[in-house]
Short mmCIF file of C-alpha atoms and ligand atoms in Angstrom, two decimals:
data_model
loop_
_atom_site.label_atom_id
_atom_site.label_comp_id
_atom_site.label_asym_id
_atom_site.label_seq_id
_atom_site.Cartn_x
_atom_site.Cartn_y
_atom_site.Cartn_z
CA UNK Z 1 -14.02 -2.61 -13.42
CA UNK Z 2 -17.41 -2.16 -12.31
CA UNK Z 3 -18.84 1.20 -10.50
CA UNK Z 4 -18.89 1.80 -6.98
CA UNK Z 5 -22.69 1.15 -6.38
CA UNK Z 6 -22.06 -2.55 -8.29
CA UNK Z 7 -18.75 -3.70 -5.92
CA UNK Z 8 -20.86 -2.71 -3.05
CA UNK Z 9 -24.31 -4.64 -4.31
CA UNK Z 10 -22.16 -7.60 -4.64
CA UNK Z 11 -19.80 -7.08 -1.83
CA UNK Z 12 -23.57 -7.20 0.33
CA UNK Z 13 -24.54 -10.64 -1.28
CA UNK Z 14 -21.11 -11.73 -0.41
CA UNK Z 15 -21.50 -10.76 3.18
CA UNK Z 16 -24.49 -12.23 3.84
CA UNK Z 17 -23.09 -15.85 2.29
CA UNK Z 18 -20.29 -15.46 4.69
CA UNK Z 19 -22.76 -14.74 7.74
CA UNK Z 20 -24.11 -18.02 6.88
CA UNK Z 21 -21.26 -19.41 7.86
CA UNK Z 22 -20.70 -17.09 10.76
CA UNK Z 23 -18.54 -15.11 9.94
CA UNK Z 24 -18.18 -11.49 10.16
CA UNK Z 25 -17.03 -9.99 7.44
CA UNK Z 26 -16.73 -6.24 8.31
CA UNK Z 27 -14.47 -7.34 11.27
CA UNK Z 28 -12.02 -9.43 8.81
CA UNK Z 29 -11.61 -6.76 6.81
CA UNK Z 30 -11.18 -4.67 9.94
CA UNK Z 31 -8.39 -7.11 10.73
CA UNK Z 32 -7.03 -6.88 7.58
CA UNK Z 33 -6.06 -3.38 7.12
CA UNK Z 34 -4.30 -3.95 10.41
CA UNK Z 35 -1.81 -5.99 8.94
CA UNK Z 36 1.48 -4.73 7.58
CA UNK Z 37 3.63 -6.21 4.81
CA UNK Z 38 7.43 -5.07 4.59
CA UNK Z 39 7.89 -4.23 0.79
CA UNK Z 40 11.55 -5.11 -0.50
CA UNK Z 41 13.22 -2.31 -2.50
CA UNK Z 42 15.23 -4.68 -4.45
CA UNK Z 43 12.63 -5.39 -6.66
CA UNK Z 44 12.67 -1.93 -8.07
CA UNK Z 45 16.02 -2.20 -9.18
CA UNK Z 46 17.19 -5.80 -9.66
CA UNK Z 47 18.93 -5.85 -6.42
CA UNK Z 48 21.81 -3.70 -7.82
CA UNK Z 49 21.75 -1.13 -5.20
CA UNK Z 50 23.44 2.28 -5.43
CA UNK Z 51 27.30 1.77 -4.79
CA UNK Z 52 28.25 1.12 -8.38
CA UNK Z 53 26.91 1.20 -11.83
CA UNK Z 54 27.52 -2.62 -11.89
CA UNK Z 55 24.95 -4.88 -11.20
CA UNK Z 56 24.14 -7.71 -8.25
CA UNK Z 57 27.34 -9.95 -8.77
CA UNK Z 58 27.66 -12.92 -6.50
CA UNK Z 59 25.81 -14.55 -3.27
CA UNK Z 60 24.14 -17.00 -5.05
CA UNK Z 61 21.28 -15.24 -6.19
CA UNK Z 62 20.41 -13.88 -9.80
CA UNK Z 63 17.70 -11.19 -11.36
CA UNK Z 64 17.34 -12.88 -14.96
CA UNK Z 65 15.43 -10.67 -17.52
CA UNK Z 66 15.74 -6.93 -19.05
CA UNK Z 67 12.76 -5.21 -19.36
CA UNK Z 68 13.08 -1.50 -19.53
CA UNK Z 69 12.60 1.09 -16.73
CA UNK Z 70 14.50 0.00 -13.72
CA UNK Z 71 15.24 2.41 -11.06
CA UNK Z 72 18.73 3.68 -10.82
CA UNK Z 73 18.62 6.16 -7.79
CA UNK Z 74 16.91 6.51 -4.54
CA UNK Z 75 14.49 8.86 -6.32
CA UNK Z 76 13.37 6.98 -8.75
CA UNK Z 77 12.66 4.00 -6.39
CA UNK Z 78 11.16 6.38 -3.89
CA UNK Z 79 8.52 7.51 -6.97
CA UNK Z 80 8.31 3.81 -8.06
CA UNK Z 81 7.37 2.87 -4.71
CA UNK Z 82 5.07 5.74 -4.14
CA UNK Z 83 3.14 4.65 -7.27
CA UNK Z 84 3.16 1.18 -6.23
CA UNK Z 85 2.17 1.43 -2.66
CA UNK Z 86 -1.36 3.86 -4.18
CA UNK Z 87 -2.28 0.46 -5.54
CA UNK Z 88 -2.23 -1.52 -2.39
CA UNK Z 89 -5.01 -1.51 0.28
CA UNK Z 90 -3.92 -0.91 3.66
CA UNK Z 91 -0.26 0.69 5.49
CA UNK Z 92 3.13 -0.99 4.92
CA UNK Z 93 6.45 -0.94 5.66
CA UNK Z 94 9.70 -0.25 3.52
CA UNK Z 95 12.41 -3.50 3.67
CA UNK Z 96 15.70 -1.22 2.76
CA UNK Z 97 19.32 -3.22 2.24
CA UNK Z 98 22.42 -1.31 2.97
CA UNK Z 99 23.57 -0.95 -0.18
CA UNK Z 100 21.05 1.36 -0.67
CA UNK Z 101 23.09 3.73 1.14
CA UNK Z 102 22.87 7.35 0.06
CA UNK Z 103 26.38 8.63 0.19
CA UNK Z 104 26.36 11.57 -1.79
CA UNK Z 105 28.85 10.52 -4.34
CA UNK Z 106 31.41 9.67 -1.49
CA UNK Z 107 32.53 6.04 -1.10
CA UNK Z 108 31.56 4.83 2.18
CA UNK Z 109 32.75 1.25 2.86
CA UNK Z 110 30.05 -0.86 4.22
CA UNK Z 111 31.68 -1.12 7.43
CA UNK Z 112 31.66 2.80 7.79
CA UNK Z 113 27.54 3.48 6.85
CA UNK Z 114 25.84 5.07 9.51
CA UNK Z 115 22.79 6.11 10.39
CA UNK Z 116 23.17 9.18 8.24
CA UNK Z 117 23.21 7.59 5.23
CA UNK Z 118 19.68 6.58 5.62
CA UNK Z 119 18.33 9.64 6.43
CA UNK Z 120 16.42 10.48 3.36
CA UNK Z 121 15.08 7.07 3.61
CA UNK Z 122 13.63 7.41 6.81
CA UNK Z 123 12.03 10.82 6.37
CA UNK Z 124 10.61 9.92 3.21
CA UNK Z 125 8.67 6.42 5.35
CA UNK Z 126 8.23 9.10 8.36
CA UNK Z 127 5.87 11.08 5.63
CA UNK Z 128 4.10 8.36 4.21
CA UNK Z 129 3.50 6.56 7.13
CA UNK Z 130 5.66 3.66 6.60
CA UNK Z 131 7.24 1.49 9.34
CA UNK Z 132 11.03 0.21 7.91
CA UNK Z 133 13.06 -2.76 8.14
CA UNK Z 134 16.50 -3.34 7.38
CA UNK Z 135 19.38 -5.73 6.09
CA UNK Z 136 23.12 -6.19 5.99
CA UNK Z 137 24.27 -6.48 2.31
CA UNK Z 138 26.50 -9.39 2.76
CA UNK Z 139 26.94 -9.54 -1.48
CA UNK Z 140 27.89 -7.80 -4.57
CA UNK Z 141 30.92 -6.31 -3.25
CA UNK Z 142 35.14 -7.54 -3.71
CA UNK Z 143 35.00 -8.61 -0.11
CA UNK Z 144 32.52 -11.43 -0.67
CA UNK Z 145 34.11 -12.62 -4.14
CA UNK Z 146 35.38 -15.66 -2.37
CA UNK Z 147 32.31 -16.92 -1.30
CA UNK Z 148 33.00 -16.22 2.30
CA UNK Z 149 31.75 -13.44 4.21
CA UNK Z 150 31.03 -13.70 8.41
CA UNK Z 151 32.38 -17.17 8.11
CA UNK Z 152 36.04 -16.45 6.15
CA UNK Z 153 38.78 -17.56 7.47
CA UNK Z 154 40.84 -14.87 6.57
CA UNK Z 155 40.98 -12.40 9.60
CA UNK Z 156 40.84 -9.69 7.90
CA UNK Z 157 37.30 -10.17 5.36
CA UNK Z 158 35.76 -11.64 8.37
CA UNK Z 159 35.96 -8.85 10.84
CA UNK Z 160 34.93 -5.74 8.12
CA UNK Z 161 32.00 -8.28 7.76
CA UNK Z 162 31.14 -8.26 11.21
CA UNK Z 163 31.56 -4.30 11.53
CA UNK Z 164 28.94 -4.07 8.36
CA UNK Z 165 27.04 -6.45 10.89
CA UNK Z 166 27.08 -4.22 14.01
CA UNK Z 167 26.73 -0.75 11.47
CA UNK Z 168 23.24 -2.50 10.40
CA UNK Z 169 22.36 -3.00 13.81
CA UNK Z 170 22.49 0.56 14.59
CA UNK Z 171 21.41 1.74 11.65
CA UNK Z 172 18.32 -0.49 12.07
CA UNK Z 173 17.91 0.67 15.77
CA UNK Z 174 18.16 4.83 14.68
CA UNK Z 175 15.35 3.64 12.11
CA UNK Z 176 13.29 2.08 14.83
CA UNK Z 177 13.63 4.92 17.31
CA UNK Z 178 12.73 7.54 13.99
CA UNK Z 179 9.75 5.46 13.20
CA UNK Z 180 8.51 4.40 16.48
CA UNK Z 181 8.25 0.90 15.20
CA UNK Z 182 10.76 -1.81 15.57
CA UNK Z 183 12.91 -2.30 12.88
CA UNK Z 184 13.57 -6.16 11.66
CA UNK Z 185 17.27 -6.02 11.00
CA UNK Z 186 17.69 -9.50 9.40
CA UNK Z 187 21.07 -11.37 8.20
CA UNK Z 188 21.28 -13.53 4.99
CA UNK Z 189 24.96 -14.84 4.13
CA UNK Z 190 25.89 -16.40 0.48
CA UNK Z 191 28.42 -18.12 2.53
CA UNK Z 192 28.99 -21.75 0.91
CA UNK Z 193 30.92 -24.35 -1.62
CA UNK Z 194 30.16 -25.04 -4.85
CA UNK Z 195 31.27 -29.00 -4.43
CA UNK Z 196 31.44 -30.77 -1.65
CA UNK Z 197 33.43 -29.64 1.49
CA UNK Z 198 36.05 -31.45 3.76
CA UNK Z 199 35.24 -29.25 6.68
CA UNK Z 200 31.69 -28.37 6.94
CA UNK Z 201 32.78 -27.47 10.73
CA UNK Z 202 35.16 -24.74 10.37
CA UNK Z 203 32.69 -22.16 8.55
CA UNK Z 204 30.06 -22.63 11.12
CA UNK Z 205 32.03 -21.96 14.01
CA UNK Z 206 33.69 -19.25 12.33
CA UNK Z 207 29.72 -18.01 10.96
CA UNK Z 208 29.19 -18.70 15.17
CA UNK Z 209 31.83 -16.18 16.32
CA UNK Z 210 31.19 -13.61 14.43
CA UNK Z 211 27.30 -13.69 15.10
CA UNK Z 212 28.14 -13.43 19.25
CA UNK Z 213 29.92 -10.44 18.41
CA UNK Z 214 27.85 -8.67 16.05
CA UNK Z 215 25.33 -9.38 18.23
CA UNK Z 216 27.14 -8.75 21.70
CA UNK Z 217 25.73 -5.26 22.49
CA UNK Z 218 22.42 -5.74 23.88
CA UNK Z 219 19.96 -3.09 21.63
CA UNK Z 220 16.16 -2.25 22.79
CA UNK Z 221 14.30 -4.45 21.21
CA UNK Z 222 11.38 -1.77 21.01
CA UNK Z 223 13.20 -0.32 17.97
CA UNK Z 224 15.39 -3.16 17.05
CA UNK Z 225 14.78 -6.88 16.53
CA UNK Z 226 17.67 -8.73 15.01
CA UNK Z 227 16.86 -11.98 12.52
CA UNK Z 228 19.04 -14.78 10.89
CA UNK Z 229 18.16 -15.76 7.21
CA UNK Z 230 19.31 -19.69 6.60
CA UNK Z 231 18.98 -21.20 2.88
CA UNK Z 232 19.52 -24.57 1.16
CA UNK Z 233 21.72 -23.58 -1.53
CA UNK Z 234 22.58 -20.84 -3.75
CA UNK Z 235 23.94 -20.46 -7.30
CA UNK Z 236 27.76 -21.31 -6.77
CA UNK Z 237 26.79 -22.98 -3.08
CA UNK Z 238 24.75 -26.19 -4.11
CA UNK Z 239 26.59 -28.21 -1.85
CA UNK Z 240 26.91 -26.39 1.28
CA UNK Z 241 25.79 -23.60 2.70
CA UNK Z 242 27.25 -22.14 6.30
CA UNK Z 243 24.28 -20.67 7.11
CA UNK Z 244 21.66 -23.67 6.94
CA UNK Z 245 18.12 -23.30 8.55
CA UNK Z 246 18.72 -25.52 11.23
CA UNK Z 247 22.15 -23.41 11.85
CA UNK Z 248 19.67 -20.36 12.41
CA UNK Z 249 17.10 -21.99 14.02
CA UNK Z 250 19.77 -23.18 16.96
CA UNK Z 251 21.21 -20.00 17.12
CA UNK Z 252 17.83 -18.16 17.21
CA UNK Z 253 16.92 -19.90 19.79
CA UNK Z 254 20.12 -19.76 21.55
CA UNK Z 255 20.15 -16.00 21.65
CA UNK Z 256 16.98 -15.14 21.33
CA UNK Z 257 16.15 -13.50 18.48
CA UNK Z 258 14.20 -13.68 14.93
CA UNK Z 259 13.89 -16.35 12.80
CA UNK Z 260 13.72 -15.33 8.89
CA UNK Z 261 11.93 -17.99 7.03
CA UNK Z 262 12.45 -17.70 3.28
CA UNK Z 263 9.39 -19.38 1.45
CA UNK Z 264 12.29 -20.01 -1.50
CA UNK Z 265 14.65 -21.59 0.61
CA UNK Z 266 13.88 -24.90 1.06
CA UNK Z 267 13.76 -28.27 -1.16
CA UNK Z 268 10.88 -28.17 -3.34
CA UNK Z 269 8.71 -29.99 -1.82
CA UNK Z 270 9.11 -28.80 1.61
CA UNK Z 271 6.91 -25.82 2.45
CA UNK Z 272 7.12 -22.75 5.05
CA UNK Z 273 3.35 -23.10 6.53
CA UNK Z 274 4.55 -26.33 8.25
CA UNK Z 275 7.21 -24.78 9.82
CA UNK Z 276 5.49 -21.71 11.30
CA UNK Z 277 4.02 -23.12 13.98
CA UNK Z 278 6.89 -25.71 15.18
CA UNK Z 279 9.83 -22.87 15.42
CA UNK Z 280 6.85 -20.41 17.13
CA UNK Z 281 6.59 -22.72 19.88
CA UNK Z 282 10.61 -22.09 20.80
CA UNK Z 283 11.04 -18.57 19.21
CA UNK Z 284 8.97 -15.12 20.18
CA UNK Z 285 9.23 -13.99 16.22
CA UNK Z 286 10.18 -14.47 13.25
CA UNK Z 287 10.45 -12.98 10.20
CA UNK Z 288 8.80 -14.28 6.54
CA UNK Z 289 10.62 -13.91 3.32
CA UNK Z 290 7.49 -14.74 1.38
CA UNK Z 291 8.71 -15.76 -2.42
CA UNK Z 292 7.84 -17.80 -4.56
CA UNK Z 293 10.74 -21.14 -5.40
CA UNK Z 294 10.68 -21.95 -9.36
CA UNK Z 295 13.03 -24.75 -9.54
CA UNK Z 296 16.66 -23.59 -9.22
CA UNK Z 297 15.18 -20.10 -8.14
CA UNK Z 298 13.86 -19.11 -4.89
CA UNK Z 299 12.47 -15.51 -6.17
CA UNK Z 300 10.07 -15.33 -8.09
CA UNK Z 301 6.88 -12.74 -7.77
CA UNK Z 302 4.55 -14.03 -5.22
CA UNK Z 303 1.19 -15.28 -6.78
CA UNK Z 304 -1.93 -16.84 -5.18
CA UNK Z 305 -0.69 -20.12 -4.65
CA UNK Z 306 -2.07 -23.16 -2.74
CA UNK Z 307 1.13 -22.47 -0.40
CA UNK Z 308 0.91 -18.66 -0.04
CA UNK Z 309 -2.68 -19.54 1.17
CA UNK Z 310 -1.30 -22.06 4.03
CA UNK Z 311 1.40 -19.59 5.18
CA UNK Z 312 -1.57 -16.70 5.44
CA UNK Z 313 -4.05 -19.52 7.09
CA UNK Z 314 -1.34 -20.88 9.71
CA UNK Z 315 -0.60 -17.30 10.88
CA UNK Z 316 -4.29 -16.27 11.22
CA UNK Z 317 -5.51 -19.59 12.50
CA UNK Z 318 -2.50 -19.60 15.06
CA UNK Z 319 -3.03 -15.72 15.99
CA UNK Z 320 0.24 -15.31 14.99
CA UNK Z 321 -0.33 -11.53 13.59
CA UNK Z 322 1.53 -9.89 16.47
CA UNK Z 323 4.52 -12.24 16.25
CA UNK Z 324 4.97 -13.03 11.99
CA UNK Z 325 6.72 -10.12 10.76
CA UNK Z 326 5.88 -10.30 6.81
CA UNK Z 327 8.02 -9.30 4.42
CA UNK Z 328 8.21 -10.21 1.13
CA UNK Z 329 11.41 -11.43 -1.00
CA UNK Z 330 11.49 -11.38 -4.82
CA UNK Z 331 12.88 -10.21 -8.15
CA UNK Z 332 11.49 -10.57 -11.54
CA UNK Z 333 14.07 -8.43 -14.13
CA UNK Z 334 10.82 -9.61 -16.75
CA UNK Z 335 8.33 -7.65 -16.21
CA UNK Z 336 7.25 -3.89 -15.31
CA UNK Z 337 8.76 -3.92 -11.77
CA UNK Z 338 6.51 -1.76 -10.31
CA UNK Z 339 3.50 -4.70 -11.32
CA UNK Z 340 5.72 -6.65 -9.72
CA UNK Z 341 5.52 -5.44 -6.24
CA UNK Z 342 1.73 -4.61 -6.71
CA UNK Z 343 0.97 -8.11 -7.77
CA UNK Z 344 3.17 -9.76 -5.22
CA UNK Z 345 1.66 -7.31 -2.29
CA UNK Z 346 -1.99 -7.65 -3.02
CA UNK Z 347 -1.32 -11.58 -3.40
CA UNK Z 348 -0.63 -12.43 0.14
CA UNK Z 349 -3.27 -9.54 1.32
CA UNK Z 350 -5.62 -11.77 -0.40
CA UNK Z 351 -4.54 -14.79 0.76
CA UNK Z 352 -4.68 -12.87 4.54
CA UNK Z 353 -8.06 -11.87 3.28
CA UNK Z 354 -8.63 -15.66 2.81
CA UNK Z 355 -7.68 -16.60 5.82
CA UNK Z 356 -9.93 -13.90 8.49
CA UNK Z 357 -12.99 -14.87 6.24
CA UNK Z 358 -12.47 -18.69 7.25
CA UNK Z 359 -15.07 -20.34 9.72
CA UNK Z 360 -11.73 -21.40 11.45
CA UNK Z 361 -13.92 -22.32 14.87
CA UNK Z 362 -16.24 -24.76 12.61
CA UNK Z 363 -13.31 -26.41 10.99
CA UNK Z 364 -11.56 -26.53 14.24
CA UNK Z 365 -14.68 -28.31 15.87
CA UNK Z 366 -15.31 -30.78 13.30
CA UNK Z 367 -11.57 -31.54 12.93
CA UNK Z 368 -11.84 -31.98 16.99
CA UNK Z 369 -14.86 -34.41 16.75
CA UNK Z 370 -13.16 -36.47 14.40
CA UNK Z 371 -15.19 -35.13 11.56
CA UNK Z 372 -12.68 -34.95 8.96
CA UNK Z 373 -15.46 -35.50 6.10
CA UNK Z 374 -17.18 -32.15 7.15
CA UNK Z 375 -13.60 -30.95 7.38
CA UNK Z 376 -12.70 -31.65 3.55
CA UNK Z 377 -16.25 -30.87 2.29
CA UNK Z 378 -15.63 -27.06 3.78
CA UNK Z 379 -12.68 -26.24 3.02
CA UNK Z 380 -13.18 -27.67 -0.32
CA UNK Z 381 -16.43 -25.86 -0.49
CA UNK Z 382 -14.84 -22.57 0.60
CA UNK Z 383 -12.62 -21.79 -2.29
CA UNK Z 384 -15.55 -21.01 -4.43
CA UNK Z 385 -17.08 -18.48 -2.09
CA UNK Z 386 -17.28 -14.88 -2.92
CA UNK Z 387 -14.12 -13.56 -1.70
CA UNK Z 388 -13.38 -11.23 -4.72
CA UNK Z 389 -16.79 -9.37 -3.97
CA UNK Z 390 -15.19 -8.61 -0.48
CA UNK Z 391 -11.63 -8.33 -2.37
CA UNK Z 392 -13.01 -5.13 -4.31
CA UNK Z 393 -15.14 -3.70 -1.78
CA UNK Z 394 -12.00 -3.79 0.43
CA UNK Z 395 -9.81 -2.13 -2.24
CA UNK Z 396 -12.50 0.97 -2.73
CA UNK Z 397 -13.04 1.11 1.10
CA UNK Z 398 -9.06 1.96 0.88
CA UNK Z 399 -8.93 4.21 -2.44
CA UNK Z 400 -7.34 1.95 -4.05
CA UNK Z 401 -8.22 0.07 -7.66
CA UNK Z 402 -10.85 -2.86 -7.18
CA UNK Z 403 -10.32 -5.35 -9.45
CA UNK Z 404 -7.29 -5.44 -12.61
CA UNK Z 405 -7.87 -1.63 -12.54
CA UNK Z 406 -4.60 -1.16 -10.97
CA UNK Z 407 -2.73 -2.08 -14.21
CA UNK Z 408 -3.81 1.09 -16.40
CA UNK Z 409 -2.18 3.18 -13.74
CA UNK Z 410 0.99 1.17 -13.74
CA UNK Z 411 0.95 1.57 -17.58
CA UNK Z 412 0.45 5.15 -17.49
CA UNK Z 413 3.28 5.55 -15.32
CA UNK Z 414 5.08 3.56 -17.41
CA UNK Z 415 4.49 5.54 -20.45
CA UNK Z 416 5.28 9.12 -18.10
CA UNK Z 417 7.80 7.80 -16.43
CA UNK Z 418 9.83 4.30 -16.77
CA UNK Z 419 10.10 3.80 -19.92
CA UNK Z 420 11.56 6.82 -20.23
CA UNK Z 421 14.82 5.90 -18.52
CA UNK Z 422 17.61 4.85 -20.64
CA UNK Z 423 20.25 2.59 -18.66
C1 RNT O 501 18.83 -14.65 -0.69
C2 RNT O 501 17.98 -14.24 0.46
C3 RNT O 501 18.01 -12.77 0.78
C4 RNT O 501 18.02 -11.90 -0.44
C5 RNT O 501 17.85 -10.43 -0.16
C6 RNT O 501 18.19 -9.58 -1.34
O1 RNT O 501 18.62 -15.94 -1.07
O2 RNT O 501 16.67 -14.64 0.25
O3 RNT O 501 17.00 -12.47 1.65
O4 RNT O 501 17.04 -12.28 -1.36
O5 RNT O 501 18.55 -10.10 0.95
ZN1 ZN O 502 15.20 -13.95 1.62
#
């Protein structure tokens, strides 16, 4: 990549384009580094977690590929998040899942983690300045083999489900209160049928239940803010799935709580950025799962895509920053998992980076006039200005790697360190 003197010599052509247009571009990339995006620690490992040496089995999702070097303990993923988060601009947050418990060898059932068990967690975010967030693990475990979790009708399966439920919720809360942030302690079910289902009733009422009581002691919402997760099918659940959005979206609303939209979670052609603004005019928050859907799969490693663009424009041009919580939600088993989260984290700070540079006030006038031709011409015309130039300057302002430089350091670590590990 080019030397410091060239990203700035461009980056000052760049700005003086954008003023053209009127916009400011020190104070977007003031915005910017404002802006927090909850990294998911299941990419580190394939979602396996650190109860068993067996992998993610069940719930309708799958990490497909083997390339060397995944993590396999809570110090490994620390480092591998460590080296990951040096290569993104800007302050984060850690998205844990339960399962990545740290027990100390002793088997703690998932109803019976506490607080405790997270402690390492949150004093390693406490010193690097990372906010948390927080999810049941409602999979890979001899409880959930069915296929029914919180909406079983066996007795039994569905009430240690809804004690994992209300162990989150505290654990989430003692992570908020830690942190002084509030945690997002979401809920994603596999609950569902393979084929198709006489009583599509029974679940959800059941699914109903045992959300009232996980969610029946009232927590301070300045360290806690629960969210439901709804999908359109898994693998094993194509033809019905409890937990559905419009399930979620009725009970968010309901009860008033988060919203978790999962960009992967949808049919194919239906997209995320449209729905942003409809459930924010009923809900206070909500929560983004930003993936990437391939086909069957709703996980794959965020890129620059048309769509990620529209989710990052509909929050910014709806100043929605204080009330999107965005996290991010995939697993590639494919490639060097630590690229993974880099590439996936600095995608949809670019496309936010996108979105403050827009003339939104100029588009928004000419839209109001009934000039949609100046409408197309500019936002047709804006993909080709220099937002790279302001991409790199942004990345040096923050010590980090302008440019593809980020990927020597990954490699390098990958030489010391991952592909090192056997297993
Ligand atoms: C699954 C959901 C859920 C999971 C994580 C691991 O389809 O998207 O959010 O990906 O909890
Ligand atoms: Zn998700």
């Amino acid at each position: 990549m080019s030397d410091v003197d060239t990203i700035e010599k461009t980056f000052e052509a760049a700005r003086q384009r954008y003023a053209e247009l009127g916009v400011d571009t020190e104070r977007a990339i003031e915005r910017l580094s404002k802006i927090a995006i909850s990294l998911h620690c299941w990419q580190g490992d394939d979602v396996r977690g650190f109860e068993s040496s067996e992998g993610l089995s069940g719930g309708g999702i799958m990490a497909t590929g083997a390339y060397p070097g995944r993590a396999r303990t809570a110090d490994e993923l620390r480092t591998d998040l460590e080296k990951a988060l040096s290569l993104i601009p800007g302050r984060h947050r850690l998205n844990l899942h339960a399962m990545y418990a740290e027990t100390g060898g002793k088997k703690i059932e998932r109803n019976e983690i506490r607080p405790e068990h997270f402690s390492a967690w949150i004093d390693w975010a406490k010193t690097n300045g990372l906010g948390m967030d927080f999810n049941g693990t409602f999979f890979s475990h001899p409880k959930a083999e069915s296929g029914f979790t919180l909406s079983s009708a066996d007795e039994g399966i569905r009430k240690f489900w809804v004690e994992h439920g209300i162990a989150c919720r505290e654990i989430g809360a003692a992570m908020g209160k830690k942190l002084g942030t509030p945690c997002v302690t979401n809920v994603w079910i596999p609950d569902g049928y393979k084929d198709i289902p006489v009583d599509r009733k029974g679940p959800r009422d059941r699914l109903k239940k045992s959300l009232d009581e996980i969610f029946a002691q009232k927590m301070n919402r300045k360290w806690l803010l629960d969210s439901v997760e709804g999908k359109l099918f898994g693998i094993g659940s194509e033809s019905y799935v409890v937990g559905s959005h419009e399930f979620y979206l009725g009970y968010a609303i309901q009860n008033n709580i988060l919203l978790c939209l999962d960009a992967g979670h949808f049919h194919p052609t239906e997209v995320i950025s449209d729905k942003i603004s409809s459930v924010l005019t009923y809900l206070d928050r909500i929560l983004l799962h930003v993936s990437r859907g391939v086909r069957w799969d709703s996980d794959h490693v965020v890129i620059l895509s048309d769509e990620l663009r529209a989710i990052a424009e509909e929050i910014v041009r709806g100043d929605y920053l204080e009330r999107v919580h965005i996290g991010l939600d995939f697993f590639d088993a494919s490639i060097n998992r630590v690229a993974a989260w880099v590439i996936g984290t600095r995608c949809m700070l670019k496309a936010l980076l996108l979105a403050v540079l827009e003339p939104t006030d100029k588009l928004r006038r000419a839209e109001a006039g009934g000039d949609y031709t100046t409408r197309l011409a500019m936002l047709e015309e804006l993909k080709t200005m220099p937002f790279g130039a302001v991409w790199d300057y942004y990345c040096t302002r923050q010590d980090v790697p302008a440019g593809a430089d980020w990927l020597k350091e990954v490699r390098d670590y990958e030489k010391r360190v991952t592909s090192l590990r056997q297993g």
